[in-house]
C-alpha cells in the first residue's frame, strides 16, 4: 500500500467516527471534553456552530452519531452523545454576546425562504451575518416548521423551541407568517436575488382505497396533521380505544400523545417485524414504558363502522421472509384479527406537495414528482432556486435538514456573488499537539470501564396527565461528567513520524488492542490479514507509514485504536504524538462563529 495521505483532512475526519456520521459534522469529542470541564456555554457554542439547534437536537435528534461511536465497539452501549448535547444547552450561560453581529447596512442582496423549518432557519442563520436581507414565508404563526407541529411538547418543551428559533429570527429576519404560498411564480416576481424552498414533507400518507375508509372518516386521522392540531390546541381529546398505524417515530409520537388525551387502550399496529420498525429503539422503549403495546406483523385490511361510527379494524397476520436481500411479507393463513377502536391514526409516512410550483418555471421534476436537486449544491435546474431539508431529497430528520441548509447557504452566497456554486470552500482544519509532559496530555486519556448512564424520567402518572410535561429530565451535572468520561477522544489522533522511529516495537508491545503492527508492505487485502489482529472492518482505513530503515512499514488499524496515548507515552523517540484534530465544515462566506 502507498503511505497514507494524512494531509487529506478527510482521513482524520473519518477516524472521528461520531463526527463523520453526523450529517452536520458536529465536533462531538470537542464539546464533550468541554462539558467534562464544566464549560457548558463553550460546549453549546461548538454545537451551535454546526447543528444550529443544540437544545432541540439534544432532545429529539435521530442520533446517527451514536451507532458510529467507537465506545460501542468495546462494550454494549455508545456514549450518550445526544443527551450530553442537552446538558450543554440546559446549563449554558448568557450567549447573547457570542451571537454574530448582523450588519445594519445590507449587502444589497435579498433572499426569500419558503417554509420556516430547520433547513430554512439554518440558511438564514448563515446568510444574515453576511448582510443578506432575509425574508421567510410560512403558513404558521411561528417559526420552527415540523419541529413545532410534529414533535410533541413532552419531548420538546415550547420554551426550548422558541428560544432557539427566535435566536435566529432576531437576526433581523423579515417574517411573513400566516401566509400560505400558493404560487412560486408570485414569489419570483418580487425580485429576490435567490429563493430557497424548505417546505418539508407536509402531506401525511393515507389509505384512501381501503374498505371502510370513508364510512368512519370522522374518527380516522392523518398522523402529522393530527399532531399539528394538538400542537396548536385545536384538538384536546381522543377516544378511549385508539389504534395507531405505522412503525416510525411519528407513530410513536401519535400513540404517546393519545395516551395523554384520554386514550386508555392505545396500541400500535405495524406491518413489519418489531426489529425492523423504522422508529428509533428509544422511541419504542418510551412507548412501551407508557403501557402501549406494539403489535407487529399485522397488515391493515379494512375499517369497520356501524351506523356511521368507527368501531375498529381488521388485520391480516403475516410473517417476514427475506429473499435476495429483500423482505416480503407473507400471509400466515390465519383468520383476520379484529381490534376495536374509537379512533384510528394513520402514521405510515409523509409525502411532499409541490402543486404550488408552476411547471413552466424551468424547474425539472423527476418521476416521483420531486424537484431535480443537486446533492452537493442543492441547486434546482432553475438558476438561483435552491431546495433543502425534506423538500429536497425526501423526508429524513432535523439534523439532515440543518446540514443541507448549511450547504444551500454556501450555494446561495456563491450564486449571489456571481461565483461558481460548485467551487465549494474547504473545511477549517487544525491539528496540534496535546503533549504537556512525557506522561501527561492535555486531555483525559484514561479509558473508563463505566457503562452508559440512564437518563432519568419524570413520574409516569404526572407525564401522562399533562401532555406538556417533559418526560426526560436530562443528566444532572455529576452524571453528565461521568458519562462524558466514557468518550474515547477519537479526535485526538495518533500521529506517526517515520524519521524518528527506531523500530523498537515498544508501541506495538504496549498497545492494549494490538492495533499497531510492523511488517512488510503488501497490497491492502493481504496487509489487512498480516496484522497482529486482522483488520476486518473495511469501512475504516489503515494508517500506513512510508518505508522504514529495515524495509518494513508501520500499520495501524484505525478501527481498533482507543486513542489512549500509551504508544506515545512509551515511544522513546517521540515518533508517536497525540494531536488534537479539529474539523469544522465550511459555512457561507467562510464564516465561523467560534
XYZ file of C-alpha atoms in Angstrom:
594
model
C 0.000 0.000 0.000
C 1.028 3.587 -0.527
C 1.710 5.682 2.563
C -1.470 7.178 3.990
C -2.081 10.762 2.926
C -2.669 12.304 6.346
C -2.635 15.768 4.731
C -6.071 14.993 3.342
C -8.426 16.400 6.021
C -10.966 13.699 5.284
C -8.589 10.981 6.518
C -8.556 12.020 10.160
C -12.160 13.198 9.881
C -13.199 9.655 9.052
C -11.385 8.393 12.154
C -13.605 10.610 14.310
C -16.493 8.242 13.645
C -19.178 10.147 15.549
C -18.432 13.459 13.843
C -18.115 11.808 10.453
C -21.523 10.124 10.860
C -23.249 13.367 11.872
C -24.770 14.994 8.756
C -23.710 18.409 10.092
C -20.304 17.042 11.229
C -20.561 18.409 14.765
C -17.175 18.111 16.587
C -18.544 15.687 19.173
C -15.426 14.858 21.253
C -14.535 18.541 21.445
C -17.817 19.571 23.035
C -17.903 16.509 25.288
C -14.491 17.479 26.719
C -15.844 20.978 27.358
C -18.822 19.502 29.216
C -16.475 17.383 31.338
C -14.591 20.594 32.177
C -17.823 22.339 33.174
C -17.609 24.741 30.205
C -21.227 24.422 29.163
C -21.521 27.717 27.297
C -18.447 26.911 25.210
C -19.819 23.421 24.541
C -23.128 24.926 23.447
C -21.424 27.271 21.002
C -19.386 24.452 19.459
C -22.719 22.726 18.823
C -24.428 25.872 17.610
C -21.693 26.393 15.041
C -22.573 23.084 13.393
C -26.068 21.935 14.268
C -27.769 25.287 14.989
C -30.312 23.791 17.453
C -28.411 22.166 20.355
C -31.293 22.299 22.825
C -33.781 20.927 20.309
C -31.484 18.247 18.937
C -30.283 17.333 22.437
C -33.833 16.076 22.954
C -35.029 14.945 19.546
C -32.095 14.033 17.291
C -32.165 10.683 15.488
C -28.578 10.243 16.756
C -26.726 8.906 13.682
C -23.538 9.613 15.658
C -24.234 7.041 18.354
C -24.227 3.828 16.268
C -20.874 5.041 14.881
C -19.400 5.724 18.348
C -16.142 3.850 18.985
C -17.244 3.094 22.565
C -19.940 0.852 21.085
C -17.215 -1.397 19.653
C -15.683 -2.227 23.015
C -18.871 -2.559 25.048
C -22.616 -2.732 24.550
C -23.648 0.929 24.585
C -22.127 4.025 22.907
C -21.601 7.345 24.650
C -24.890 9.225 25.242
C -23.801 11.887 22.766
C -27.242 13.337 22.153
C -28.148 13.689 25.821
C -24.799 15.316 26.572
C -25.673 17.917 23.938
C -28.750 18.692 26.020
C -26.542 19.128 29.104
C -24.676 21.913 27.313
C -27.949 23.567 26.290
C -29.605 23.294 29.703
C -26.589 24.640 31.611
C -25.236 27.306 29.266
C -24.916 30.896 30.416
C -25.860 34.048 28.537
C -24.854 33.664 24.905
C -26.211 36.933 23.514
C -22.721 38.440 23.354
C -21.497 35.392 21.434
C -24.021 35.745 18.630
C -22.677 37.109 15.322
C -23.035 40.803 14.557
C -25.741 41.488 11.989
C -24.850 44.344 9.608
C -27.271 47.255 9.729
C -26.306 48.149 6.180
C -27.153 45.173 3.972
C -25.121 43.909 1.046
C -27.848 44.690 -1.498
C -28.991 41.094 -1.985
C -32.432 39.789 -0.975
C -33.154 36.112 -0.386
C -36.581 34.534 0.137
C -37.146 31.340 2.081
C -40.378 29.439 1.797
C -41.035 27.451 4.944
C -39.710 28.297 8.414
C -38.423 24.866 9.373
C -34.901 23.763 10.333
C -33.482 23.932 6.806
C -34.663 27.492 6.124
C -33.653 28.676 9.582
C -30.158 27.246 9.061
C -29.834 29.095 5.766
C -31.000 32.313 7.442
C -28.550 31.813 10.323
C -25.644 31.511 7.879
C -26.603 34.325 5.484
C -27.828 37.059 7.847
C -24.347 37.807 9.283
C -23.131 38.318 5.711
C -25.528 41.216 5.180
C -28.267 39.483 3.212
C -31.839 40.714 3.593
C -33.730 37.561 4.508
C -37.479 37.071 4.036
C -39.135 33.932 5.436
C -42.644 32.853 4.398
C -44.641 30.316 6.411
C -48.305 29.451 6.807
C -47.980 29.095 10.594
C -47.954 31.902 13.140
C -44.490 30.995 14.454
C -41.243 29.592 13.093
C -39.976 26.071 13.571
C -41.835 24.093 10.935
C -42.103 20.411 11.710
C -40.170 20.894 14.942
C -43.210 22.796 16.219
C -46.011 20.848 14.567
C -44.783 17.251 14.693
C -42.672 16.912 17.857
C -44.875 16.775 20.986
C -44.226 19.128 23.902
C -43.491 16.228 26.238
C -40.390 15.613 24.122
C -39.610 19.200 23.144
C -40.869 21.921 25.504
C -42.090 25.111 23.839
C -39.623 27.321 25.710
C -36.646 25.382 24.294
C -38.055 25.502 20.775
C -38.941 29.189 20.977
C -35.562 30.210 22.375
C -33.536 28.570 19.604
C -35.885 29.552 16.775
C -36.198 33.158 17.962
C -32.429 33.332 18.365
C -32.243 33.151 14.570
C -35.310 35.254 13.796
C -33.772 38.022 15.916
C -31.003 38.329 13.300
C -33.137 40.901 11.526
C -35.097 38.287 9.592
C -38.216 39.688 7.899
C -41.006 37.208 8.600
C -44.167 36.680 6.585
C -46.047 34.352 8.911
C -49.659 33.226 8.494
C -49.071 33.428 4.760
C -49.648 30.324 2.686
C -47.651 30.484 -0.529
C -49.862 29.290 -3.368
C -47.649 30.336 -6.271
C -43.889 30.214 -6.633
C -44.233 32.446 -9.670
C -45.613 35.205 -7.450
C -42.619 34.922 -5.123
C -40.183 35.036 -8.034
C -41.863 38.189 -9.338
C -40.976 40.014 -6.106
C -37.410 40.472 -7.290
C -35.463 38.264 -4.896
C -31.878 37.502 -5.884
C -32.300 33.892 -4.771
C -35.066 31.686 -3.386
C -34.723 28.740 -1.013
C -37.528 26.198 -0.631
C -37.652 24.357 2.688
C -41.301 23.368 2.908
C -40.667 19.887 4.266
C -42.896 16.916 3.518
C -46.223 18.256 4.771
C -48.631 15.634 3.468
C -49.246 12.511 5.508
C -49.912 9.310 3.602
C -53.471 7.975 3.726
C -55.223 4.698 2.946
C -57.934 6.128 0.662
C -58.797 2.873 -1.083
C -59.030 0.664 1.994
C -62.549 -0.704 2.538
C -64.469 1.352 5.093
C -62.147 4.360 4.907
C -64.899 6.823 4.031
C -67.536 5.461 6.412
C -65.536 6.150 9.567
C -63.770 9.249 8.283
C -64.608 11.486 11.240
C -62.560 9.272 13.560
C -59.723 8.407 11.179
C -56.860 10.902 11.380
C -53.654 11.528 9.415
C -50.754 11.403 11.885
C -48.803 14.594 11.147
C -51.985 16.627 10.677
C -53.365 15.323 13.948
C -50.120 16.128 15.802
C -50.204 19.658 14.380
C -53.819 20.052 15.507
C -52.792 19.005 19.015
C -49.768 21.316 18.997
C -51.919 24.327 18.117
C -54.550 23.193 20.652
C -57.316 22.628 18.132
C -57.553 19.033 19.372
C -57.549 18.219 23.082
C -59.152 14.776 23.357
C -59.428 11.399 21.684
C -61.416 8.218 22.177
C -60.609 5.656 24.840
C -59.607 2.962 22.318
C -57.008 4.096 19.766
C -55.171 2.248 17.004
C -52.059 3.869 15.550
C -50.983 2.502 12.172
C -47.266 2.743 11.371
C -43.869 1.892 12.753
C -41.910 5.140 12.552
C -41.159 7.899 15.035
C -44.323 9.765 14.045
C -46.367 6.727 15.047
C -44.596 6.690 18.414
C -45.409 10.375 18.924
C -49.043 9.759 17.969
C -49.550 6.858 20.350
C -47.879 8.630 23.275
C -49.878 11.800 22.614
C -53.065 9.715 22.508
C -52.325 8.400 25.993
C -52.224 11.991 27.203
C -55.508 12.998 25.556
C -57.688 10.306 27.051
C -56.694 7.107 25.299
C -56.550 4.308 27.860
C -56.421 1.427 25.381
C -53.843 2.595 22.827
C -51.986 0.182 20.590
C -49.587 0.490 17.691
C -50.096 -1.931 14.824
C -47.294 -2.284 12.293
C -46.795 -4.403 9.183
C -43.140 -5.200 9.734
C -41.445 -7.248 12.451
C -40.709 -5.298 15.638
C -36.951 -5.418 14.998
C -37.365 -3.866 11.543
C -39.546 -0.933 12.544
C -38.266 2.452 11.403
C -38.797 4.022 14.823
C -35.678 4.634 16.888
C -35.144 1.998 19.601
C -35.513 4.568 22.395
C -38.802 5.786 20.894
C -40.190 2.256 21.004
C -38.929 1.809 24.555
C -40.665 5.004 25.690
C -43.953 3.921 24.126
C -43.798 0.509 25.786
C -42.906 2.171 29.107
C -46.165 4.093 28.820
C -48.128 0.828 28.554
C -48.602 0.969 24.793
C -48.344 -2.461 23.136
C -46.704 -2.656 19.719
C -48.299 -5.389 17.637
C -46.108 -6.325 14.698
C -46.660 -8.435 11.575
C -50.251 -7.260 11.093
C -51.345 -5.717 7.773
C -54.462 -3.498 7.843
C -57.269 -4.858 5.684
C -60.381 -2.798 6.426
C -62.031 -0.233 8.667
C -65.278 -1.238 10.348
C -68.122 1.174 11.135
C -71.621 0.802 12.495
C -74.259 3.443 11.810
C -71.549 5.780 10.510
C -69.323 5.438 13.575
C -65.936 3.747 13.545
C -65.794 0.600 15.673
C -62.450 -0.965 14.748
C -60.245 -2.549 12.105
C -59.447 -5.958 10.640
C -55.847 -7.050 10.135
C -54.153 -9.913 8.317
C -51.347 -11.701 10.135
C -48.134 -12.014 8.133
C -44.554 -13.148 8.537
C -41.412 -11.679 7.051
C -39.376 -13.711 4.553
C -36.064 -12.403 3.245
C -35.014 -13.435 -0.255
C -32.059 -11.993 -2.180
C -31.713 -9.217 0.345
C -35.341 -8.158 0.014
C -38.118 -8.559 2.539
C -41.516 -9.968 1.668
C -44.499 -10.086 3.991
C -46.281 -13.393 3.506
C -49.738 -14.183 4.970
C -49.682 -16.848 7.665
C -53.087 -18.160 6.598
C -54.649 -17.450 9.975
C -58.024 -15.778 10.319
C -58.133 -11.995 10.191
C -57.829 -10.262 13.563
C -60.285 -7.577 14.726
C -59.173 -4.772 17.046
C -61.885 -2.450 18.392
C -61.217 1.285 18.160
C -62.898 4.621 18.704
C -60.191 6.423 16.711
C -57.508 5.394 14.229
C -54.408 7.478 13.494
C -52.618 6.764 10.213
C -48.877 7.383 10.551
C -47.447 5.399 7.658
C -45.256 8.036 6.047
C -45.091 11.515 4.580
C -45.070 12.979 1.101
C -44.035 16.243 -0.464
C -46.505 18.570 -2.113
C -45.456 20.942 -4.848
C -48.744 21.788 -6.542
C -47.948 25.442 -5.759
C -44.873 25.323 -8.003
C -45.841 26.096 -11.573
C -44.367 23.722 -14.128
C -43.342 26.440 -16.603
C -40.560 27.971 -14.475
C -37.660 25.889 -15.744
C -37.701 23.545 -12.731
C -37.344 19.876 -13.628
C -39.229 17.246 -11.613
C -38.489 13.520 -11.568
C -40.823 10.543 -11.877
C -41.788 10.861 -8.198
C -42.799 14.497 -8.683
C -39.769 15.633 -6.713
C -37.606 18.506 -7.937
C -34.329 17.511 -9.536
C -31.808 18.749 -6.962
C -28.028 18.503 -6.954
C -26.980 16.636 -3.792
C -23.912 18.833 -3.226
C -25.122 22.349 -4.027
C -28.866 21.713 -3.515
C -29.496 23.721 -6.648
C -32.530 23.075 -8.810
C -32.448 23.265 -12.600
C -33.532 26.918 -12.395
C -30.558 29.190 -11.569
C -30.878 30.840 -8.179
C -33.546 28.448 -6.875
C -32.446 26.013 -4.158
C -34.110 23.308 -2.076
C -33.216 21.807 1.299
C -34.499 19.568 4.063
C -37.346 17.169 3.375
C -38.370 19.263 0.360
C -35.075 18.484 -1.385
C -34.401 14.763 -1.191
C -37.395 13.423 0.726
C -38.230 13.001 4.444
C -35.301 12.428 6.773
C -34.700 14.277 10.072
C -33.830 17.614 11.663
C -30.040 17.225 11.661
C -30.044 16.327 7.954
C -32.165 19.391 7.216
C -29.639 21.542 9.099
C -26.710 20.064 7.168
C -28.448 20.659 3.853
C -29.276 24.205 4.929
C -25.579 24.915 5.505
C -24.716 23.663 2.030
C -27.557 25.559 0.378
C -26.435 28.761 2.148
C -22.956 28.349 0.645
C -24.526 27.955 -2.797
C -26.804 30.969 -2.378
C -23.878 33.132 -1.280
C -21.726 31.994 -4.210
C -24.596 32.481 -6.666
C -25.425 35.970 -5.409
C -21.754 36.947 -5.636
C -21.583 35.728 -9.226
C -19.271 32.798 -8.431
C -19.393 29.120 -9.370
C -21.661 27.322 -6.882
C -19.623 24.139 -7.324
C -16.445 25.857 -6.156
C -17.072 24.762 -2.575
C -14.960 26.168 0.286
C -12.716 23.713 2.144
C -13.345 22.768 5.781
C -11.487 24.544 8.563
C -8.934 22.037 9.878
C -6.445 22.249 12.753
C -4.008 19.636 14.092
C -1.974 20.454 17.199
C -0.076 18.503 19.836
C -1.672 17.810 23.212
C 1.652 16.921 24.827
C 2.244 18.556 28.242
C 4.969 16.229 29.503
C 6.408 12.766 28.976
C 3.375 11.107 30.554
C 0.889 13.955 30.598
C -1.614 15.040 27.974
C -3.948 17.990 27.591
C -6.875 15.576 27.500
C -8.022 12.795 29.818
C -6.619 9.692 28.142
C -7.730 7.139 30.757
C -10.239 4.658 29.342
C -13.059 4.248 31.859
C -14.979 0.969 32.030
C -18.231 2.512 33.284
C -21.431 1.562 31.457
C -23.711 4.099 29.826
C -25.786 6.081 32.292
C -29.569 6.092 32.064
C -31.345 9.415 31.593
C -33.930 9.817 34.388
C -37.588 10.398 33.569
C -40.408 12.199 35.354
C -43.060 10.120 37.082
C -45.288 8.409 34.522
C -48.511 9.344 36.326
C -47.574 13.004 36.055
C -46.447 12.955 32.433
C -49.487 11.025 31.196
C -51.757 13.559 32.905
C -50.072 16.577 31.279
C -49.147 16.454 27.602
C -46.790 19.427 28.007
C -44.743 17.995 30.863
C -41.341 16.880 29.621
C -40.713 13.189 30.166
C -36.905 13.118 30.145
C -35.249 15.106 32.913
C -31.736 15.133 31.461
C -28.464 14.311 33.193
C -27.502 16.171 36.335
C -24.019 17.712 36.398
C -22.364 14.822 38.213
C -23.810 12.170 35.898
C -23.013 14.262 32.840
C -19.362 14.394 33.884
C -19.199 10.628 34.316
C -20.937 9.981 31.011
C -18.582 12.440 29.292
C -15.640 10.448 30.670
C -16.798 7.482 28.580
C -15.792 9.363 25.417
C -12.610 7.915 23.913
C -11.456 11.254 22.436
C -11.310 9.906 18.917
C -10.384 13.350 17.612
C -7.028 13.188 19.423
C -5.126 11.424 16.664
C -2.118 9.139 16.907
C 0.334 10.858 14.561
C 3.397 8.894 13.439
C 6.711 10.405 12.215
C 8.802 7.860 10.316
C 12.114 9.706 10.622
C 12.019 9.456 14.441
C 11.169 5.750 14.600
C 13.942 3.319 15.647
C 11.658 0.272 15.219
C 11.985 -0.884 18.817
C 8.400 -2.230 18.690
C 7.663 -0.715 22.120
C 4.439 0.834 20.842
C 3.350 -2.494 19.421
C 4.028 -4.229 22.735
C 2.130 -1.749 24.916
C -0.919 -1.241 22.695
C -3.920 -2.658 24.617
C -5.826 -3.539 21.436
C -2.872 -4.717 19.306
C -3.789 -2.225 16.606
C -0.124 -1.492 15.672
C 1.953 -3.832 13.535
C 5.430 -3.518 11.983
C 5.528 -5.724 8.906
C 6.485 -5.978 5.246
C 4.269 -3.950 2.952
C 1.745 -5.642 0.705
C -1.472 -4.905 -1.156
C -4.355 -3.870 1.062
C -6.174 -7.202 1.252
C -3.015 -9.089 2.176
C -1.780 -6.385 4.538
C -5.060 -6.364 6.473
C -4.658 -10.093 7.136
C -0.966 -9.802 8.179
C -1.656 -7.524 11.155
C -1.487 -8.742 14.761
C -5.283 -8.524 14.708
C -6.618 -8.850 11.161
C -8.342 -5.605 10.101
C -11.774 -6.852 9.108
C -13.701 -3.555 9.071
C -13.181 -2.412 5.502
C -15.074 0.840 6.096
C -12.271 2.187 8.291
C -8.842 2.951 6.853
C -5.377 1.748 7.769
C -2.661 4.197 8.768
C 0.347 3.052 6.710
C 3.764 4.687 7.105
C 6.402 5.226 4.488
C 9.130 2.588 4.293
C 11.235 2.455 7.467
C 15.004 1.752 7.695
C 14.525 -2.021 7.950
C 12.284 -2.069 4.900
C 9.185 -2.621 6.997
C 6.207 -0.308 7.382
C 4.184 0.638 10.429
C 0.498 -0.201 10.016
C -2.179 0.890 12.472
C -5.770 -0.290 12.254
C -7.773 2.869 12.952
C -10.789 0.723 13.722
C -9.223 -0.763 16.882
C -7.403 2.268 18.275
C -8.729 3.630 21.599
C -6.686 6.873 21.420
C -5.336 6.119 24.886
C -1.909 7.590 24.081
C 0.072 4.652 25.517
C 2.039 4.317 22.283
C 3.128 7.960 22.512
C 3.968 7.641 26.211
C 6.039 4.502 25.616
C 7.878 5.707 22.497
C 11.480 6.670 23.452
C 11.980 8.938 20.438
C 8.624 10.750 20.196
C 7.887 9.098 16.869
C 4.288 8.947 18.127
C 2.414 12.069 19.200
C -1.183 12.679 20.270
C -2.544 15.585 18.257
C -5.989 17.077 18.560
C -7.743 17.264 15.207
C -10.442 19.908 14.811
C -12.645 19.753 11.736
C -15.306 22.373 11.075
C -17.312 22.254 7.880
C -17.220 25.431 5.850
C -20.100 27.881 6.138
C -21.328 30.542 3.753
C -18.720 33.251 3.302
C -16.198 31.102 5.212
C -17.907 32.446 8.330
C -17.004 30.951 11.711
C -18.762 31.829 14.973
C -16.459 30.115 17.496
